[in-house]
GROMACS .gro file of C-alpha atoms in nm:
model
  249
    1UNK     CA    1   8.527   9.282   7.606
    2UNK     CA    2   8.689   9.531   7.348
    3UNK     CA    3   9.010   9.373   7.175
    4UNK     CA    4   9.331   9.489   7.311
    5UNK     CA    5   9.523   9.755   7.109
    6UNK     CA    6   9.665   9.635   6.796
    7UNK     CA    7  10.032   9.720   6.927
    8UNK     CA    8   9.927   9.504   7.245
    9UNK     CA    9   9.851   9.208   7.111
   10UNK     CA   10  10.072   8.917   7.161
   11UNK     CA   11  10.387   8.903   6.883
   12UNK     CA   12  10.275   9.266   6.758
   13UNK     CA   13  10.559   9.490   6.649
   14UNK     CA   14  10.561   9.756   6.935
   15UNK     CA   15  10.722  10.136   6.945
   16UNK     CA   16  10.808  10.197   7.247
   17UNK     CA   17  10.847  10.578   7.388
   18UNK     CA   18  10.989  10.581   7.723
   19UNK     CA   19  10.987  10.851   7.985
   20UNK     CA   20  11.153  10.909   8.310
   21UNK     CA   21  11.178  11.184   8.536
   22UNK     CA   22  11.298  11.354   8.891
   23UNK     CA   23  11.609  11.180   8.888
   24UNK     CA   24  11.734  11.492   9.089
   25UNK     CA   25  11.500  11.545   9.390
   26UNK     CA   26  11.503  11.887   9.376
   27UNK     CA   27  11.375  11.950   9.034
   28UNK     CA   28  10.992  11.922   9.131
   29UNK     CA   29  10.882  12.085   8.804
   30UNK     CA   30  10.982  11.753   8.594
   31UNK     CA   31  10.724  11.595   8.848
   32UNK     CA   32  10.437  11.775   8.690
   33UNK     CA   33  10.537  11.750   8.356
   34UNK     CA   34  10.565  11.418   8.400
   35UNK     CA   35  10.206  11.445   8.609
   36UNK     CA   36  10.096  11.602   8.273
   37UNK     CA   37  10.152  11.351   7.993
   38UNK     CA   38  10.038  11.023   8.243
   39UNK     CA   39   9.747  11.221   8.315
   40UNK     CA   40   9.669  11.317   7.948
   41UNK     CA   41   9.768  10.946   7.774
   42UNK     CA   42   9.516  10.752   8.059
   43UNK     CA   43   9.274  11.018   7.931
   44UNK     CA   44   8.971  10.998   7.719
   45UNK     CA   45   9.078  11.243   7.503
   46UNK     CA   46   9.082  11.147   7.125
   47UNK     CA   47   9.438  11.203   7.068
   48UNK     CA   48   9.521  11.009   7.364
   49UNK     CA   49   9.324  10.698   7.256
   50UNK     CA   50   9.498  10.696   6.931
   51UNK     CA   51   9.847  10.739   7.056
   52UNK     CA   52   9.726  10.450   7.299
   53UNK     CA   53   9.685  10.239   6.985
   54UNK     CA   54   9.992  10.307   6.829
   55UNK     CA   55  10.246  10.333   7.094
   56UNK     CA   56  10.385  10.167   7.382
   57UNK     CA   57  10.469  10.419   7.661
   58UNK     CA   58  10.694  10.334   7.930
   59UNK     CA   59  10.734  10.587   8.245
   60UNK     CA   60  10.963  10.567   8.591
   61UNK     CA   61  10.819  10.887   8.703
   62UNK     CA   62  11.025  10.874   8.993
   63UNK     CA   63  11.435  10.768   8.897
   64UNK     CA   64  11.535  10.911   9.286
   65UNK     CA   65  11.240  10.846   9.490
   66UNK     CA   66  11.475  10.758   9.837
   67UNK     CA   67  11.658  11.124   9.771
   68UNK     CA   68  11.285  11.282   9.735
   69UNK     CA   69  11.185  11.134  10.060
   70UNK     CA   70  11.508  11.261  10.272
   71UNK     CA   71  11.424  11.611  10.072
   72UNK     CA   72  11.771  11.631   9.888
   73UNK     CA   73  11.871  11.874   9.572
   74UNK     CA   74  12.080  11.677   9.319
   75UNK     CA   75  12.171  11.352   9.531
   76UNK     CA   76  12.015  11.005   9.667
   77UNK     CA   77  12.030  10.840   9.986
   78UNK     CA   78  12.423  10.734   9.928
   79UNK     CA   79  12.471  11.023   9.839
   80UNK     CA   80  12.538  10.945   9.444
   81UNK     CA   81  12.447  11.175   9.165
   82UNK     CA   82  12.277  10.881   8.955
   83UNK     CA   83  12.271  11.072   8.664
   84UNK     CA   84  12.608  11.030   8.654
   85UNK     CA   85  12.670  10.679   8.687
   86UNK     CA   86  12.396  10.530   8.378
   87UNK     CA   87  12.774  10.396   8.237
   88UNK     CA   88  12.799  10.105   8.531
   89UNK     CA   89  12.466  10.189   8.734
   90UNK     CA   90  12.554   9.892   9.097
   91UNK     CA   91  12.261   9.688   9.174
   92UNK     CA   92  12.315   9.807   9.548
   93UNK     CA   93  12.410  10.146   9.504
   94UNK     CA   94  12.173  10.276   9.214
   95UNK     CA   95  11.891  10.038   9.221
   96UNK     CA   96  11.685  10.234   9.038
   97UNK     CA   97  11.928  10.328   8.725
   98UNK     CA   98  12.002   9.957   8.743
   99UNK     CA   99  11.632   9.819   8.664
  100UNK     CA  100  11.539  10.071   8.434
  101UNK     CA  101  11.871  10.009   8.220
  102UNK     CA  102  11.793   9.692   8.215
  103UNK     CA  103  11.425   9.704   8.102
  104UNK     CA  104  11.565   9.930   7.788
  105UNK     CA  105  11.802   9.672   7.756
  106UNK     CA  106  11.590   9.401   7.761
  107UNK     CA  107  11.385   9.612   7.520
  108UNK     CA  108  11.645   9.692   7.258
  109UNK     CA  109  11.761   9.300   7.236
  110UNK     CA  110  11.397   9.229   7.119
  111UNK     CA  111  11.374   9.223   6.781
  112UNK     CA  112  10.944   9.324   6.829
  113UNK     CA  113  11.051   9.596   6.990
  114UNK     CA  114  11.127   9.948   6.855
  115UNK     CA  115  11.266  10.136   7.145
  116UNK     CA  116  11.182  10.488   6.932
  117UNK     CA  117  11.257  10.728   7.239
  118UNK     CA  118  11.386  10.812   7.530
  119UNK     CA  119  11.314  11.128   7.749
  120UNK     CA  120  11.459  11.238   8.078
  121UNK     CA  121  11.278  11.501   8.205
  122UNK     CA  122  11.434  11.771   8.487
  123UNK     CA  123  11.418  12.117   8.581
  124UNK     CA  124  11.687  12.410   8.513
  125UNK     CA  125  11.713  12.667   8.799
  126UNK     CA  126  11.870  12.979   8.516
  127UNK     CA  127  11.688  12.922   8.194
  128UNK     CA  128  11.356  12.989   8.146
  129UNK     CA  129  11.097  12.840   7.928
  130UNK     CA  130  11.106  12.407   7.855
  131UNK     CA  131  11.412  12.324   7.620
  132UNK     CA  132  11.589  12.014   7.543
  133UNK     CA  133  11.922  11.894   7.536
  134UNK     CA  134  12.013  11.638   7.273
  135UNK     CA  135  12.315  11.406   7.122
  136UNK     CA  136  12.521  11.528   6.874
  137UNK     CA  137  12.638  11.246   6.570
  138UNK     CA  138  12.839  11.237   6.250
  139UNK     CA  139  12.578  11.122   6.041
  140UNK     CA  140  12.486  11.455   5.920
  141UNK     CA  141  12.111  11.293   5.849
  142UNK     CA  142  12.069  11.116   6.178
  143UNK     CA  143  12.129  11.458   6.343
  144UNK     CA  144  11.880  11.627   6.151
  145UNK     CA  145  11.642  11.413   6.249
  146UNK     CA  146  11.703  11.420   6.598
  147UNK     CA  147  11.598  11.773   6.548
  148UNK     CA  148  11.237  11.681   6.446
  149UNK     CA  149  11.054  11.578   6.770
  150UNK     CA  150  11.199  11.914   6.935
  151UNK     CA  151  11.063  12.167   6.617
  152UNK     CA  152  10.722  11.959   6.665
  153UNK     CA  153  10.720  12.036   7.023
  154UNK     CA  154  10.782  12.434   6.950
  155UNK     CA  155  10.470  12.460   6.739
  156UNK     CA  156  10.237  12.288   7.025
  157UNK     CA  157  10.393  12.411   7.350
  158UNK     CA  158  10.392  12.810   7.338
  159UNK     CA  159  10.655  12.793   7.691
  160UNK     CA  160  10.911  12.546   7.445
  161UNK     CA  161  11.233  12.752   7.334
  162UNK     CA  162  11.380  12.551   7.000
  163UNK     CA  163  11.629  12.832   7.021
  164UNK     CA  164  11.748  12.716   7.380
  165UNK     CA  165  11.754  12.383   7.287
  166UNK     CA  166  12.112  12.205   7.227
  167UNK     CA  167  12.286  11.930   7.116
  168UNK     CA  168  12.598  11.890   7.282
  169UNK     CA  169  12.857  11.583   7.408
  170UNK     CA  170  12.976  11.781   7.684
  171UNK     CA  171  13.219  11.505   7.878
  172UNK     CA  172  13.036  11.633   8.177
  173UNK     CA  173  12.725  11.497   8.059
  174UNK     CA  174  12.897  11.173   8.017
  175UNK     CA  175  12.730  10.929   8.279
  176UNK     CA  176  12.354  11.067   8.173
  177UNK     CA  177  12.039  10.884   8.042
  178UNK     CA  178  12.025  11.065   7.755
  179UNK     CA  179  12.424  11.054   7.662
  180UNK     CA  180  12.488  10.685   7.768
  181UNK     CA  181  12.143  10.584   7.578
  182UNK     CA  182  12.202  10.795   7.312
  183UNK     CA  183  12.553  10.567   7.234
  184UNK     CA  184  12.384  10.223   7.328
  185UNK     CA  185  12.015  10.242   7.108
  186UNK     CA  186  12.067  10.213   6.696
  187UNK     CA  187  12.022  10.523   6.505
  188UNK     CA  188  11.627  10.485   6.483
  189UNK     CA  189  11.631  10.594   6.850
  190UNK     CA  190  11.619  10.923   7.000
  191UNK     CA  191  11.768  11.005   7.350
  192UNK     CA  192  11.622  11.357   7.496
  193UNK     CA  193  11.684  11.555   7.835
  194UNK     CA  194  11.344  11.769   7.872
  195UNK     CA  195  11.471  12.075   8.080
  196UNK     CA  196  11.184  12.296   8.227
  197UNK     CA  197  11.233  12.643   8.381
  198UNK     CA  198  11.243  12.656   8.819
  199UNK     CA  199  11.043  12.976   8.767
  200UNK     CA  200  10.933  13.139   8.489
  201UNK     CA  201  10.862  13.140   8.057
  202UNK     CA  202  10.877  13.432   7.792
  203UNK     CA  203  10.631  13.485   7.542
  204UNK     CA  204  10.698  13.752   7.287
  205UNK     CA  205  10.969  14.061   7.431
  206UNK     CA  206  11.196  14.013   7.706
  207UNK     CA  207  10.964  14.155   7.986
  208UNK     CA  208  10.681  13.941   7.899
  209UNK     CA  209  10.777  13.635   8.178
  210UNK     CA  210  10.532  13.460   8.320
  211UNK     CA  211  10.592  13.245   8.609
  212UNK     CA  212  10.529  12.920   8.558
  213UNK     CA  213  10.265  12.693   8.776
  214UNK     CA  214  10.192  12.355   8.869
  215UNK     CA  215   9.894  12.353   8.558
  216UNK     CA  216  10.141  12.504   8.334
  217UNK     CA  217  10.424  12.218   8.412
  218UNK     CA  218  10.136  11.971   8.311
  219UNK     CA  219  10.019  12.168   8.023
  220UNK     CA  220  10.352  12.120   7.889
  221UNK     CA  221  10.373  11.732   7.995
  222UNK     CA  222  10.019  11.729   7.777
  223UNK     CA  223  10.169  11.908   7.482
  224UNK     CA  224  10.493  11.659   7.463
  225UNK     CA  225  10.247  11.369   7.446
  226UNK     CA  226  10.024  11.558   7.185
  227UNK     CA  227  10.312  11.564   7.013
  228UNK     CA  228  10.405  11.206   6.898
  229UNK     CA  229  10.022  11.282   6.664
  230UNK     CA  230  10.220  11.484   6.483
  231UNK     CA  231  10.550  11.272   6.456
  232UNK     CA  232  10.397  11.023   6.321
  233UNK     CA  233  10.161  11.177   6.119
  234UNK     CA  234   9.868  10.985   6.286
  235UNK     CA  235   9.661  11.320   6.318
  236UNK     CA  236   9.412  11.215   6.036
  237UNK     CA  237   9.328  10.881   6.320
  238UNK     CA  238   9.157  11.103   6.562
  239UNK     CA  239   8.751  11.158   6.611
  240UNK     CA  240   8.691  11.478   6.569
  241UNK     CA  241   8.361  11.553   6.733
  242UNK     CA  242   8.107  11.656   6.517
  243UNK     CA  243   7.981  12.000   6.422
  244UNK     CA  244   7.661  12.113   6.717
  245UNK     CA  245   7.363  12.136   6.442
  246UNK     CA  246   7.183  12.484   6.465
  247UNK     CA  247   6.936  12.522   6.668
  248UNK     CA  248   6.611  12.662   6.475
  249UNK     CA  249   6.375  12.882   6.673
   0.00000   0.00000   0.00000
């Protein structure tokens, strides 16, 4: 049988990217995005077998699935906003907040494991194009670098708006993934909400929007994964298939 992935094998040093998504039932577009980069890393694409062997990736593609089922907007079955409550998620009362908090935790106490990201991904219903929302730090550096993976993303994803994206500690935003996470994990970690447009992206002038469908979601879920290549530089790893010979008559 082929040998697991380096970064699999037992007492490897893993970097672990993890995603989550549709924590508000409504948002159906952070489904396919999410849809999107699953489909892509399980893939047989080059770049996906590569990122395979270097990364660890770790997706709840479904935070609220209970509030998706009874068709809700923004709330579960209790009728909690969960991504307000990441602070003190109950055991009872937000189940789901509760096991994935403590699988990061879980993850951050091991000293094998790099918890390198985390992404939240949900939909916006007045800003178009995808755009993310970040932390905002004192260490001048830190921030800077938080502002990496987001440029990266701009090149590869022609729908991503750097210019909408923000970095904010907003005591609204308090009880969310990416704020709580962002003050637990060590400064080698970054904590990302992935917003995506309800309708609709610009390219070029301001009459140029296109509406946004179900492939385009996923496009964008594929060009976040493609992504990591090119934050950490693995893009001289991948098989590039070789040049079709000429045919001679």
């Amino acid at each position: 049988p082929p040998s697991a992935a380096a970064n699999l094998r037992p007492g490897a040093e893993q970097k672990v990217v993890f995603i989550t998504a549709r924590v508000h039932p409504g948002e159906t577009p952070s489904s396919f995005v999410c849809q999107g980069i699953i489909d892509f890393l399980v893939s047989q694409h080059p770049i996906a077998k590569v990122l395979r062997d270097h990364l660890v990736f770790k997706i709840a593609p479904m935070l609220n699935p209970d509030g998706v089922y009874l068709g809700n907007y923004r709330c579960s079955l209790m009728g909690f906003d969960l991504n307000r409550h990441w602070a003190n998620p109950s055991p009872w009362a937000h189940p789901t907040l509760h096991g994935v908090k403590q699988l990061i935790i879980e993850m951050y106490n091991n000293p094998k494991i790099n918890l390198e990201f985390y992404i939240d991904i949900h939909a916006h219903s007045t800003m178009m194009n995808g755009f993310m929302y970040g932390n905002i730090f004192e260490d001048e550096e830190r921030f800077q670098r938080q502002a990496v993976f987001p440029k990266l993303l701009c090149q590869n994803a022609e729908d991503f708006s750097y210019s909408s994206t923000s970095f904010n500690r907003d005591a609204v935003k308090a009880g969310t993934g990416r704020r709580f996470l962002g003050g637990l994990l060590n400064d080698t970690s970054y904590c990302y909400t992935l917003e995506v447009s309800f309708y609709s992206y610009v390219l070029g002038g301001p009459t140029s929007a296109v509406p946004y469908t179900e492939e385009a979601y996923m496009k964008l879920g594929r060009n976040v994964a493609r992504t990591f290549l090119d934050y950490y530089r693995l893009n001289s790893l991948v098989e590039r298939p070789l040049a079709p010979t000429p045919k001679t008559r």
